[in-house]
Amino acid sequence: MRNRTFLFMPGNNPGMLASAQCLGADVVIFDLEDAVAQLEKDAARTLVSHALTELRPQGVGVTVRINGLDTPYWQADMQAVVAAGTDFVMVPKIESAEQMLQVAEAIESARQKCGSTATVKALAIIETPLGIENAYAIASASKTLHGILLGAEDFTASMGAQRTAEGAEIAYARSRLLTACKAAGVLAIDTPFPFVSDLEGLEKDAAFAVQLGFDGKAVISPHHVHRVNQAFMPAPDKVNWARRVMATARKASEEGKGAVSLDGMMIDLPIIKRAERILLLADA
């Protein structure tokens, strides 16, 4: 499954849910949290469950963002969406390893209750200062965790910071979360770009996420999907370079050479890993 774009879609909008597979995102997120008013929570849960069972998007990953662990809705959300067959359950405002373990246990309990044999993974959103400081503990808490998304809007609000297109105010949070995810071996998903009409800013922000090493990026508008997908596709000259690196490394290994160069550059393990990442993105 590709992981370049994670598109949020309101869980109380049947038209958008029905069009999920046509929008080009690698993963769609049916949202039961911020996009749904309190009085519509139960109706949205039913609608999303129906979309999962009757209108399931084909060729894309499906996740549902449930309500937070501090709300009265999350357990009903969890049971409903696991029974309906979601690929992932996304949980907001995770702040500790203990909460991550609680989520993993709830997924397993919901699977047993509905008799499902399918694998359901968790996606966590870290969006508070405490969550950022506990990022590695969260990332390594459970094998049920598939990846972590940075929630920059709530984070900057908690910090009293102003959200900008340039993103200097989230530089530390991005780096802390990204490093934790890489250390724990889970997906690192960059925060959405919030300025919907600023497409030039979006492209710069997505390119920066790729440069940092994020595996994918969340988006809040269908108009952002194609541009973010393109950002995560390496240019042809980079793909050609990566193929040459891998061919040179294979030849050196076959000939028993410990050191080899390409175009004047020493080909060592970090260079090989960089080439492997480029080829993985190209294959996606």
mmCIF file of C-alpha atoms in Angstrom:
data_model
loop_
_atom_site.group_PDB
_atom_site.id
_atom_site.type_symbol
_atom_site.label_atom_id
_atom_site.label_comp_id
_atom_site.label_asym_id
_atom_site.label_seq_id
_atom_site.Cartn_x
_atom_site.Cartn_y
_atom_site.Cartn_z
ATOM 1 C CA MET A 1 0.000 0.000 0.000
ATOM 2 C CA ARG A 2 1.288 3.459 -0.887
ATOM 3 C CA ASN A 3 1.549 6.076 1.846
ATOM 4 C CA ARG A 4 2.153 9.396 0.093
ATOM 5 C CA THR A 5 -1.176 11.101 0.780
ATOM 6 C CA PHE A 6 -3.672 10.740 3.630
ATOM 7 C CA LEU A 7 -6.851 12.667 2.740
ATOM 8 C CA PHE A 8 -9.211 13.744 5.524
ATOM 9 C CA MET A 9 -12.911 13.480 4.609
ATOM 10 C CA PRO A 10 -15.834 14.484 6.870
ATOM 11 C CA GLY A 11 -17.636 11.431 8.174
ATOM 12 C CA ASN A 12 -21.038 13.135 7.975
ATOM 13 C CA ASN A 13 -20.879 13.886 4.227
ATOM 14 C CA PRO A 14 -22.236 10.909 2.236
ATOM 15 C CA GLY A 15 -21.319 12.444 -1.121
ATOM 16 C CA MET A 16 -17.652 12.759 -0.208
ATOM 17 C CA LEU A 17 -17.529 9.294 1.336
ATOM 18 C CA ALA A 18 -18.936 7.813 -1.864
ATOM 19 C CA SER A 19 -16.284 9.574 -3.990
ATOM 20 C CA ALA A 20 -13.336 8.522 -1.813
ATOM 21 C CA GLN A 21 -11.691 6.227 -4.340
ATOM 22 C CA CYS A 22 -11.837 8.801 -7.154
ATOM 23 C CA LEU A 23 -9.749 11.529 -5.535
ATOM 24 C CA GLY A 24 -6.273 10.058 -6.019
ATOM 25 C CA ALA A 25 -5.213 9.762 -2.373
ATOM 26 C CA ASP A 26 -3.305 6.689 -1.258
ATOM 27 C CA VAL A 27 -5.233 6.577 2.020
ATOM 28 C CA VAL A 28 -8.565 8.208 2.861
ATOM 29 C CA ILE A 29 -9.450 9.195 6.430
ATOM 30 C CA PHE A 30 -13.145 9.171 7.302
ATOM 31 C CA ASP A 31 -13.285 11.696 10.129
ATOM 32 C CA LEU A 32 -15.554 11.248 13.148
ATOM 33 C CA GLU A 33 -13.746 13.812 15.289
ATOM 34 C CA ASP A 34 -13.192 17.453 14.350
ATOM 35 C CA ALA A 35 -15.307 17.376 11.186
ATOM 36 C CA VAL A 36 -18.448 16.230 13.030
ATOM 37 C CA ALA A 37 -20.527 18.309 15.440
ATOM 38 C CA GLN A 38 -21.355 16.768 18.804
ATOM 39 C CA LEU A 39 -25.042 16.243 17.994
ATOM 40 C CA GLU A 40 -24.106 14.371 14.795
ATOM 41 C CA LYS A 41 -21.604 11.915 16.266
ATOM 42 C CA ASP A 42 -23.912 8.891 16.335
ATOM 43 C CA ALA A 43 -25.288 9.526 12.848
ATOM 44 C CA ALA A 44 -21.804 10.006 11.400
ATOM 45 C CA ARG A 45 -20.614 6.754 12.984
ATOM 46 C CA THR A 46 -23.486 4.910 11.316
ATOM 47 C CA LEU A 47 -22.810 6.600 7.980
ATOM 48 C CA VAL A 48 -19.096 5.759 8.042
ATOM 49 C CA SER A 49 -19.829 2.148 9.006
ATOM 50 C CA HIS A 50 -22.183 1.906 6.027
ATOM 51 C CA ALA A 51 -19.569 3.414 3.725
ATOM 52 C CA LEU A 52 -17.011 0.860 4.900
ATOM 53 C CA THR A 53 -19.286 -2.112 4.343
ATOM 54 C CA GLU A 54 -21.356 -1.067 1.323
ATOM 55 C CA LEU A 55 -19.341 1.579 -0.523
ATOM 56 C CA ARG A 56 -15.824 0.530 0.391
ATOM 57 C CA PRO A 57 -13.257 2.368 -1.729
ATOM 58 C CA GLN A 58 -11.175 0.103 -3.936
ATOM 59 C CA GLY A 59 -7.452 0.553 -4.461
ATOM 60 C CA VAL A 60 -6.938 2.894 -1.513
ATOM 61 C CA GLY A 61 -6.246 2.405 2.157
ATOM 62 C CA VAL A 62 -9.072 3.284 4.514
ATOM 63 C CA THR A 63 -8.772 4.663 8.014
ATOM 64 C CA VAL A 64 -11.254 6.241 10.389
ATOM 65 C CA ARG A 65 -10.291 8.991 12.797
ATOM 66 C CA ILE A 66 -12.297 8.210 15.894
ATOM 67 C CA ASN A 67 -12.963 10.576 18.764
ATOM 68 C CA GLY A 68 -10.329 10.980 21.453
ATOM 69 C CA LEU A 69 -9.861 8.776 24.493
ATOM 70 C CA ASP A 70 -11.105 11.619 26.698
ATOM 71 C CA THR A 71 -14.558 11.600 25.053
ATOM 72 C CA PRO A 72 -17.624 9.389 25.613
ATOM 73 C CA TYR A 73 -17.702 8.412 21.921
ATOM 74 C CA TRP A 74 -14.429 6.630 21.256
ATOM 75 C CA GLN A 75 -15.350 3.117 22.405
ATOM 76 C CA ALA A 76 -18.503 3.013 20.272
ATOM 77 C CA ASP A 77 -16.482 4.433 17.382
ATOM 78 C CA MET A 78 -13.818 1.759 17.804
ATOM 79 C CA GLN A 79 -16.275 -1.136 17.916
ATOM 80 C CA ALA A 80 -18.250 0.103 14.910
ATOM 81 C CA VAL A 81 -15.348 0.780 12.562
ATOM 82 C CA VAL A 82 -13.414 -2.382 13.404
ATOM 83 C CA ALA A 83 -16.564 -4.434 12.803
ATOM 84 C CA ALA A 84 -17.122 -2.620 9.502
ATOM 85 C CA GLY A 85 -13.628 -3.497 8.290
ATOM 86 C CA THR A 86 -11.442 -0.402 8.403
ATOM 87 C CA ASP A 87 -7.749 -0.904 7.610
ATOM 88 C CA PHE A 88 -6.608 1.552 10.262
ATOM 89 C CA VAL A 89 -8.029 3.303 13.302
ATOM 90 C CA MET A 90 -6.623 6.808 13.751
ATOM 91 C CA VAL A 91 -6.682 8.104 17.324
ATOM 92 C CA PRO A 92 -6.167 11.812 18.110
ATOM 93 C CA LYS A 93 -4.259 13.467 20.942
ATOM 94 C CA ILE A 94 -2.113 10.519 21.977
ATOM 95 C CA GLU A 95 0.249 11.686 24.711
ATOM 96 C CA SER A 96 1.772 8.560 26.271
ATOM 97 C CA ALA A 97 2.809 4.963 25.715
ATOM 98 C CA GLU A 98 0.050 3.932 28.137
ATOM 99 C CA GLN A 99 -2.595 5.496 25.890
ATOM 100 C CA MET A 100 -1.101 3.744 22.874
ATOM 101 C CA LEU A 101 -1.331 0.412 24.665
ATOM 102 C CA GLN A 102 -4.937 1.211 25.578
ATOM 103 C CA VAL A 103 -5.700 1.753 21.893
ATOM 104 C CA ALA A 104 -4.020 -1.524 20.904
ATOM 105 C CA GLU A 105 -5.999 -3.432 23.528
ATOM 106 C CA ALA A 106 -9.255 -1.790 22.402
ATOM 107 C CA ILE A 107 -8.627 -2.779 18.768
ATOM 108 C CA GLU A 108 -7.990 -6.388 19.766
ATOM 109 C CA SER A 109 -11.073 -6.422 22.006
ATOM 110 C CA ALA A 110 -13.230 -5.036 19.185
ATOM 111 C CA ARG A 111 -11.869 -7.658 16.772
ATOM 112 C CA GLN A 112 -12.699 -10.472 19.159
ATOM 113 C CA LYS A 113 -16.157 -9.091 19.908
ATOM 114 C CA CYS A 114 -17.151 -8.947 16.239
ATOM 115 C CA GLY A 115 -15.319 -12.145 15.293
ATOM 116 C CA SER A 116 -13.039 -10.446 12.761
ATOM 117 C CA THR A 117 -9.857 -12.173 11.618
ATOM 118 C CA ALA A 118 -8.622 -9.157 9.673
ATOM 119 C CA THR A 119 -5.590 -7.197 10.796
ATOM 120 C CA VAL A 120 -6.408 -3.680 11.968
ATOM 121 C CA LYS A 121 -3.559 -1.278 12.673
ATOM 122 C CA ALA A 122 -3.505 1.995 14.568
ATOM 123 C CA LEU A 123 -2.422 5.446 13.442
ATOM 124 C CA ALA A 124 -1.736 7.912 16.236
ATOM 125 C CA ILE A 125 -1.940 11.685 16.059
ATOM 126 C CA ILE A 126 0.508 13.541 18.276
ATOM 127 C CA GLU A 127 -0.683 17.116 18.688
ATOM 128 C CA THR A 128 0.293 18.337 22.148
ATOM 129 C CA PRO A 129 3.600 19.374 23.732
ATOM 130 C CA LEU A 130 3.448 16.359 26.066
ATOM 131 C CA GLY A 131 2.876 14.034 23.127
ATOM 132 C CA ILE A 132 5.879 15.462 21.279
ATOM 133 C CA GLU A 133 8.104 14.983 24.335
ATOM 134 C CA ASN A 134 6.895 11.342 24.613
ATOM 135 C CA ALA A 135 7.139 10.654 20.870
ATOM 136 C CA TYR A 136 9.558 7.722 20.977
ATOM 137 C CA ALA A 137 7.777 6.046 23.899
ATOM 138 C CA ILE A 138 4.539 6.250 21.912
ATOM 139 C CA ALA A 139 6.130 5.101 18.654
ATOM 140 C CA SER A 140 7.679 2.019 20.261
ATOM 141 C CA ALA A 141 4.824 1.096 22.612
ATOM 142 C CA SER A 142 2.948 -1.444 20.482
ATOM 143 C CA LYS A 143 3.307 -3.449 17.278
ATOM 144 C CA THR A 144 -0.275 -2.458 16.508
ATOM 145 C CA LEU A 145 0.947 1.051 15.715
ATOM 146 C CA HIS A 146 1.496 1.600 11.987
ATOM 147 C CA GLY A 147 2.402 5.274 11.959
ATOM 148 C CA ILE A 148 2.164 8.682 13.597
ATOM 149 C CA LEU A 149 0.770 11.916 12.201
ATOM 150 C CA LEU A 150 1.843 15.315 13.438
ATOM 151 C CA GLY A 151 -1.171 17.474 14.292
ATOM 152 C CA ALA A 152 0.342 20.931 13.949
ATOM 153 C CA GLU A 153 -2.811 23.007 14.417
ATOM 154 C CA ASP A 154 -3.539 21.799 17.939
ATOM 155 C CA PHE A 155 0.162 21.728 18.752
ATOM 156 C CA THR A 156 0.753 25.351 17.806
ATOM 157 C CA ALA A 157 -2.408 26.398 19.641
ATOM 158 C CA SER A 158 -1.115 24.650 22.761
ATOM 159 C CA MET A 159 2.228 26.399 22.364
ATOM 160 C CA GLY A 160 0.668 29.816 21.813
ATOM 161 C CA ALA A 161 2.431 29.955 18.444
ATOM 162 C CA GLN A 162 1.205 31.411 15.172
ATOM 163 C CA ARG A 163 0.822 28.899 12.326
ATOM 164 C CA THR A 164 2.658 30.024 9.189
ATOM 165 C CA ALA A 165 3.180 28.690 5.680
ATOM 166 C CA GLU A 166 6.935 28.549 6.292
ATOM 167 C CA GLY A 167 6.514 26.320 9.345
ATOM 168 C CA ALA A 168 9.386 27.539 11.538
ATOM 169 C CA GLU A 169 7.085 27.229 14.562
ATOM 170 C CA ILE A 170 6.782 23.447 14.089
ATOM 171 C CA ALA A 171 10.407 22.697 13.173
ATOM 172 C CA TYR A 172 11.234 21.085 16.517
ATOM 173 C CA ALA A 173 7.994 19.078 16.637
ATOM 174 C CA ARG A 174 8.542 17.807 13.092
ATOM 175 C CA SER A 175 12.098 16.725 13.840
ATOM 176 C CA ARG A 176 11.262 15.140 17.193
ATOM 177 C CA LEU A 177 8.343 13.135 15.773
ATOM 178 C CA LEU A 178 10.220 12.124 12.617
ATOM 179 C CA THR A 179 13.249 10.897 14.554
ATOM 180 C CA ALA A 180 11.056 8.908 16.946
ATOM 181 C CA CYS A 181 9.190 7.228 14.088
ATOM 182 C CA LYS A 182 12.387 6.306 12.259
ATOM 183 C CA ALA A 183 13.921 4.913 15.453
ATOM 184 C CA ALA A 184 10.817 2.805 16.139
ATOM 185 C CA GLY A 185 10.286 1.706 12.532
ATOM 186 C CA VAL A 186 6.801 3.168 12.015
ATOM 187 C CA LEU A 187 5.504 5.560 9.364
ATOM 188 C CA ALA A 188 6.126 9.264 9.865
ATOM 189 C CA ILE A 189 3.252 11.303 8.398
ATOM 190 C CA ASP A 190 3.659 15.047 8.030
ATOM 191 C CA THR A 191 1.007 17.520 9.102
ATOM 192 C CA PRO A 192 -1.485 18.941 6.572
ATOM 193 C CA PHE A 193 -0.722 22.284 4.961
ATOM 194 C CA PRO A 194 -3.549 24.454 6.331
ATOM 195 C CA PHE A 195 -3.643 27.280 3.764
ATOM 196 C CA VAL A 196 -5.948 25.660 1.232
ATOM 197 C CA SER A 197 -5.656 28.257 -1.544
ATOM 198 C CA ASP A 198 -1.869 28.658 -1.343
ATOM 199 C CA LEU A 199 -0.861 25.943 -3.818
ATOM 200 C CA GLU A 200 2.669 27.280 -4.243
ATOM 201 C CA GLY A 201 3.137 27.179 -0.486
ATOM 202 C CA LEU A 202 1.754 23.638 -0.437
ATOM 203 C CA GLU A 203 4.290 22.461 -3.003
ATOM 204 C CA LYS A 204 7.156 23.972 -1.022
ATOM 205 C CA ASP A 205 5.856 22.448 2.212
ATOM 206 C CA ALA A 206 5.460 18.994 0.642
ATOM 207 C CA ALA A 207 8.921 19.145 -0.915
ATOM 208 C CA PHE A 208 10.349 20.055 2.488
ATOM 209 C CA ALA A 209 8.588 17.069 4.090
ATOM 210 C CA VAL A 210 10.184 14.784 1.500
ATOM 211 C CA GLN A 211 13.579 16.388 2.089
ATOM 212 C CA LEU A 212 13.284 15.785 5.844
ATOM 213 C CA GLY A 213 12.427 12.108 5.313
ATOM 214 C CA PHE A 214 8.688 11.886 6.015
ATOM 215 C CA ASP A 215 6.993 8.840 4.495
ATOM 216 C CA GLY A 216 3.793 10.672 3.581
ATOM 217 C CA LYS A 217 1.711 13.749 4.256
ATOM 218 C CA ALA A 218 -1.862 14.361 5.345
ATOM 219 C CA VAL A 219 -4.032 16.662 3.231
ATOM 220 C CA ILE A 220 -7.303 18.436 3.985
ATOM 221 C CA SER A 221 -8.382 19.236 0.426
ATOM 222 C CA PRO A 222 -8.791 17.035 -2.657
ATOM 223 C CA HIS A 223 -7.054 19.835 -4.573
ATOM 224 C CA HIS A 224 -3.876 19.125 -2.608
ATOM 225 C CA VAL A 225 -3.697 15.399 -3.365
ATOM 226 C CA HIS A 226 -2.036 15.456 -6.796
ATOM 227 C CA ARG A 227 0.607 18.003 -5.780
ATOM 228 C CA VAL A 228 1.610 16.046 -2.690
ATOM 229 C CA ASN A 229 1.684 12.786 -4.643
ATOM 230 C CA GLN A 230 4.006 14.441 -7.146
ATOM 231 C CA ALA A 231 6.266 15.745 -4.389
ATOM 232 C CA PHE A 232 6.834 12.204 -3.159
ATOM 233 C CA MET A 233 7.743 10.991 -6.649
ATOM 234 C CA PRO A 234 11.510 11.437 -7.243
ATOM 235 C CA ALA A 235 12.675 13.141 -10.417
ATOM 236 C CA PRO A 236 13.895 10.874 -13.263
ATOM 237 C CA ASP A 237 17.533 11.956 -12.819
ATOM 238 C CA LYS A 238 17.417 10.941 -9.138
ATOM 239 C CA VAL A 239 15.885 7.571 -10.030
ATOM 240 C CA ASN A 240 18.603 6.989 -12.626
ATOM 241 C CA TRP A 241 21.292 7.925 -10.071
ATOM 242 C CA ALA A 242 19.796 5.524 -7.508
ATOM 243 C CA ARG A 243 19.743 2.660 -10.002
ATOM 244 C CA ARG A 244 23.384 3.300 -10.875
ATOM 245 C CA VAL A 245 24.298 3.346 -7.186
ATOM 246 C CA MET A 246 22.594 0.017 -6.569
ATOM 247 C CA ALA A 247 24.160 -1.541 -9.675
ATOM 248 C CA THR A 248 27.609 -0.332 -8.590
ATOM 249 C CA ALA A 249 27.095 -1.652 -5.073
ATOM 250 C CA ARG A 250 25.962 -5.070 -6.359
ATOM 251 C CA LYS A 251 28.954 -5.328 -8.665
ATOM 252 C CA ALA A 252 31.346 -4.404 -5.861
ATOM 253 C CA SER A 253 29.775 -7.041 -3.623
ATOM 254 C CA GLU A 254 30.076 -9.720 -6.323
ATOM 255 C CA GLU A 255 33.748 -8.817 -6.846
ATOM 256 C CA GLY A 256 34.480 -8.759 -3.136
ATOM 257 C CA LYS A 257 35.437 -5.087 -3.080
ATOM 258 C CA GLY A 258 35.094 -3.246 0.202
ATOM 259 C CA ALA A 259 35.202 0.264 -1.237
ATOM 260 C CA VAL A 260 33.890 1.562 -4.549
ATOM 261 C CA SER A 261 33.091 4.958 -6.022
ATOM 262 C CA LEU A 262 30.628 6.360 -8.568
ATOM 263 C CA ASP A 263 31.153 9.714 -10.258
ATOM 264 C CA GLY A 264 33.822 10.511 -7.695
ATOM 265 C CA MET A 265 31.556 9.727 -4.718
ATOM 266 C CA MET A 266 32.323 6.916 -2.281
ATOM 267 C CA ILE A 267 29.440 4.437 -2.237
ATOM 268 C CA ASP A 268 28.958 3.504 1.407
ATOM 269 C CA LEU A 269 25.958 2.296 3.410
ATOM 270 C CA PRO A 270 24.285 5.707 3.906
ATOM 271 C CA ILE A 271 24.464 6.365 0.150
ATOM 272 C CA ILE A 272 22.995 2.931 -0.576
ATOM 273 C CA LYS A 273 20.149 3.533 1.894
ATOM 274 C CA ARG A 274 19.414 6.883 0.223
ATOM 275 C CA ALA A 275 19.293 5.174 -3.159
ATOM 276 C CA GLU A 276 16.994 2.463 -1.807
ATOM 277 C CA ARG A 277 14.557 5.100 -0.493
ATOM 278 C CA ILE A 278 14.464 6.871 -3.856
ATOM 279 C CA LEU A 279 13.711 3.617 -5.640
ATOM 280 C CA LEU A 280 11.001 2.720 -3.140
ATOM 281 C CA LEU A 281 9.298 6.057 -3.770
ATOM 282 C CA ALA A 282 9.669 5.590 -7.525
ATOM 283 C CA ASP A 283 8.166 2.104 -7.408
ATOM 284 C CA ALA A 284 5.209 3.451 -5.424
#
